[in-house]
Amino acid sequence: MKISFSKAPTFTKAIIASAVFAIAYLASTSSLPSCSDTVAVLNSGECIERQSFLHTASGWLALICLVAAVLLLALKHKNSILGWQASIQQAHQGPSAQAQAPVPGRASSFCAKCGTRIIAGDRFCQGCGVPMESLQS
């Protein structure tokens, strides 16, 4: 069995990277108080000047990877999101918006899902975004 990995960014890769950076962030924390907190320094006798670069960088990279994962997920499902928004807009406009006058010389039918008039040659329903091939079969 041959396993191959694509170079394309994916949601799963972004989540895994975010988890790895979050673990590095949590592992690189220090329990020592800041040196600017004089009371804590006097009580413990030790302080930390500043957090390590690893701690700071891994925290930011974890957040960036998490944002990238959300964006990749939104891009992957943008067609269903846009179709959902179109169906909501259509519901708010009422049935008069669905009834469009037919264009002379063009054959037309209706979408089985939302009832919008489909002009011959259209590949997707303009009301709900469903591919016409899936509804005709």
Short mmCIF file of C-alpha atoms in Angstrom, two decimals:
data_model
loop_
_atom_site.label_atom_id
_atom_site.label_comp_id
_atom_site.label_asym_id
_atom_site.label_seq_id
_atom_site.Cartn_x
_atom_site.Cartn_y
_atom_site.Cartn_z
CA MET A 1 0.00 0.00 0.00
CA LYS A 2 1.50 3.29 -1.12
CA ILE A 3 0.64 6.42 0.82
CA SER A 4 0.96 9.73 -0.98
CA PHE A 5 0.55 13.21 0.43
CA SER A 6 -0.58 16.19 -1.57
CA LYS A 7 1.14 19.55 -1.32
CA ALA A 8 -2.18 21.36 -1.39
CA PRO A 9 -3.29 22.97 1.88
CA THR A 10 -6.18 21.17 3.54
CA PHE A 11 -8.32 21.65 6.64
CA THR A 12 -6.86 18.53 8.27
CA LYS A 13 -3.26 19.65 7.75
CA ALA A 14 -4.03 23.07 9.21
CA ILE A 15 -5.71 21.55 12.30
CA ILE A 16 -2.79 19.16 12.85
CA ALA A 17 -0.28 22.01 12.54
CA SER A 18 -2.33 24.10 14.96
CA ALA A 19 -2.37 21.22 17.47
CA VAL A 20 1.40 20.71 17.15
CA PHE A 21 2.10 24.41 17.71
CA ALA A 22 -0.37 24.53 20.62
CA ILE A 23 1.44 21.62 22.28
CA ALA A 24 4.79 23.38 21.76
CA TYR A 25 3.26 26.56 23.20
CA LEU A 26 1.99 24.77 26.29
CA ALA A 27 5.21 22.79 26.75
CA SER A 28 7.39 25.90 26.60
CA THR A 29 5.62 27.89 29.32
CA SER A 30 7.43 28.83 32.47
CA SER A 31 5.98 28.87 35.95
CA LEU A 32 8.46 31.53 37.05
CA PRO A 33 7.06 35.01 37.67
CA SER A 34 8.03 37.99 35.56
CA CYS A 35 11.02 40.00 36.76
CA SER A 36 8.88 43.14 36.73
CA ASP A 37 6.75 41.66 39.54
CA THR A 38 8.99 42.51 42.49
CA VAL A 39 6.78 40.93 45.16
CA ALA A 40 6.76 37.57 43.37
CA VAL A 41 10.53 37.78 42.76
CA LEU A 42 11.20 38.48 46.43
CA ASN A 43 8.97 35.57 47.48
CA SER A 44 10.40 32.98 45.09
CA GLY A 45 13.91 34.33 44.55
CA GLU A 46 13.76 33.54 40.84
CA CYS A 47 12.23 35.27 37.84
CA ILE A 48 12.08 35.06 34.09
CA GLU A 49 13.17 38.06 32.04
CA ARG A 50 10.85 37.22 29.14
CA GLN A 51 9.24 34.20 27.54
CA SER A 52 11.29 32.27 25.03
CA PHE A 53 11.03 32.87 21.30
CA LEU A 54 9.75 29.29 20.94
CA HIS A 55 6.87 30.04 23.28
CA THR A 56 5.89 33.27 21.52
CA ALA A 57 6.31 31.94 17.99
CA SER A 58 4.46 28.68 18.62
CA GLY A 59 1.55 30.57 20.17
CA TRP A 60 1.20 32.84 17.14
CA LEU A 61 1.66 29.96 14.69
CA ALA A 62 -1.04 27.95 16.47
CA LEU A 63 -3.48 30.85 16.08
CA ILE A 64 -2.52 31.43 12.44
CA CYS A 65 -2.97 27.74 11.60
CA LEU A 66 -6.36 27.71 13.33
CA VAL A 67 -7.51 30.74 11.30
CA ALA A 68 -6.18 29.10 8.12
CA ALA A 69 -8.13 25.93 8.94
CA VAL A 70 -11.35 27.89 9.34
CA LEU A 71 -10.76 29.71 6.04
CA LEU A 72 -9.98 26.47 4.21
CA LEU A 73 -13.15 24.90 5.59
CA ALA A 74 -15.21 27.91 4.51
CA LEU A 75 -13.67 27.82 1.02
CA LYS A 76 -14.34 24.11 0.73
CA HIS A 77 -18.02 24.55 1.55
CA LYS A 78 -18.61 27.95 -0.06
CA ASN A 79 -20.98 26.55 -2.69
CA SER A 80 -23.29 25.04 -0.09
CA ILE A 81 -23.06 28.22 2.00
CA LEU A 82 -23.94 30.40 -1.00
CA GLY A 83 -26.78 28.05 -1.97
CA TRP A 84 -28.12 28.25 1.57
CA GLN A 85 -28.02 32.04 1.46
CA ALA A 86 -29.78 32.07 -1.92
CA SER A 87 -32.58 29.87 -0.61
CA ILE A 88 -33.02 32.18 2.41
CA GLN A 89 -33.17 35.25 0.16
CA GLN A 90 -35.65 33.49 -2.07
CA ALA A 91 -37.83 32.60 0.92
CA HIS A 92 -37.83 36.24 2.08
CA GLN A 93 -38.76 37.52 -1.39
CA GLY A 94 -41.80 35.29 -1.59
CA PRO A 95 -43.31 33.25 -4.40
CA SER A 96 -43.54 36.21 -6.81
CA ALA A 97 -39.74 36.21 -7.19
CA GLN A 98 -39.78 32.56 -8.23
CA ALA A 99 -42.21 33.08 -11.07
CA GLN A 100 -40.06 34.45 -13.85
CA ALA A 101 -41.41 35.03 -17.34
CA PRO A 102 -40.12 32.50 -19.87
CA VAL A 103 -37.78 33.78 -22.57
CA PRO A 104 -39.20 33.18 -26.06
CA GLY A 105 -37.22 30.64 -28.06
CA ARG A 106 -35.72 28.88 -25.03
CA ALA A 107 -37.00 25.64 -23.54
CA SER A 108 -37.34 25.76 -19.76
CA SER A 109 -38.14 23.49 -16.83
CA PHE A 110 -38.32 23.82 -13.06
CA CYS A 111 -35.88 22.83 -10.31
CA ALA A 112 -37.19 19.84 -8.39
CA LYS A 113 -35.70 21.16 -5.15
CA CYS A 114 -36.78 24.80 -5.03
CA GLY A 115 -39.13 25.30 -8.00
CA THR A 116 -37.07 27.98 -9.76
CA ARG A 117 -37.43 28.11 -13.55
CA ILE A 118 -34.42 26.49 -15.24
CA ILE A 119 -33.48 27.64 -18.72
CA ALA A 120 -32.20 24.92 -21.06
CA GLY A 121 -28.42 24.79 -21.00
CA ASP A 122 -28.04 25.91 -17.39
CA ARG A 123 -25.78 23.63 -15.39
CA PHE A 124 -26.89 24.84 -11.95
CA CYS A 125 -30.14 26.06 -10.48
CA GLN A 126 -29.95 29.83 -10.01
CA GLY A 127 -32.18 29.64 -6.94
CA CYS A 128 -30.54 26.95 -4.83
CA GLY A 129 -27.31 26.11 -6.65
CA VAL A 130 -28.00 22.39 -7.12
CA PRO A 131 -26.32 20.91 -10.22
CA MET A 132 -28.92 20.15 -12.87
CA GLU A 133 -27.37 16.79 -13.76
CA SER A 134 -28.21 15.44 -10.30
CA LEU A 135 -31.86 16.49 -10.54
CA GLN A 136 -32.44 15.21 -14.07
CA SER A 137 -31.24 11.66 -13.38
#
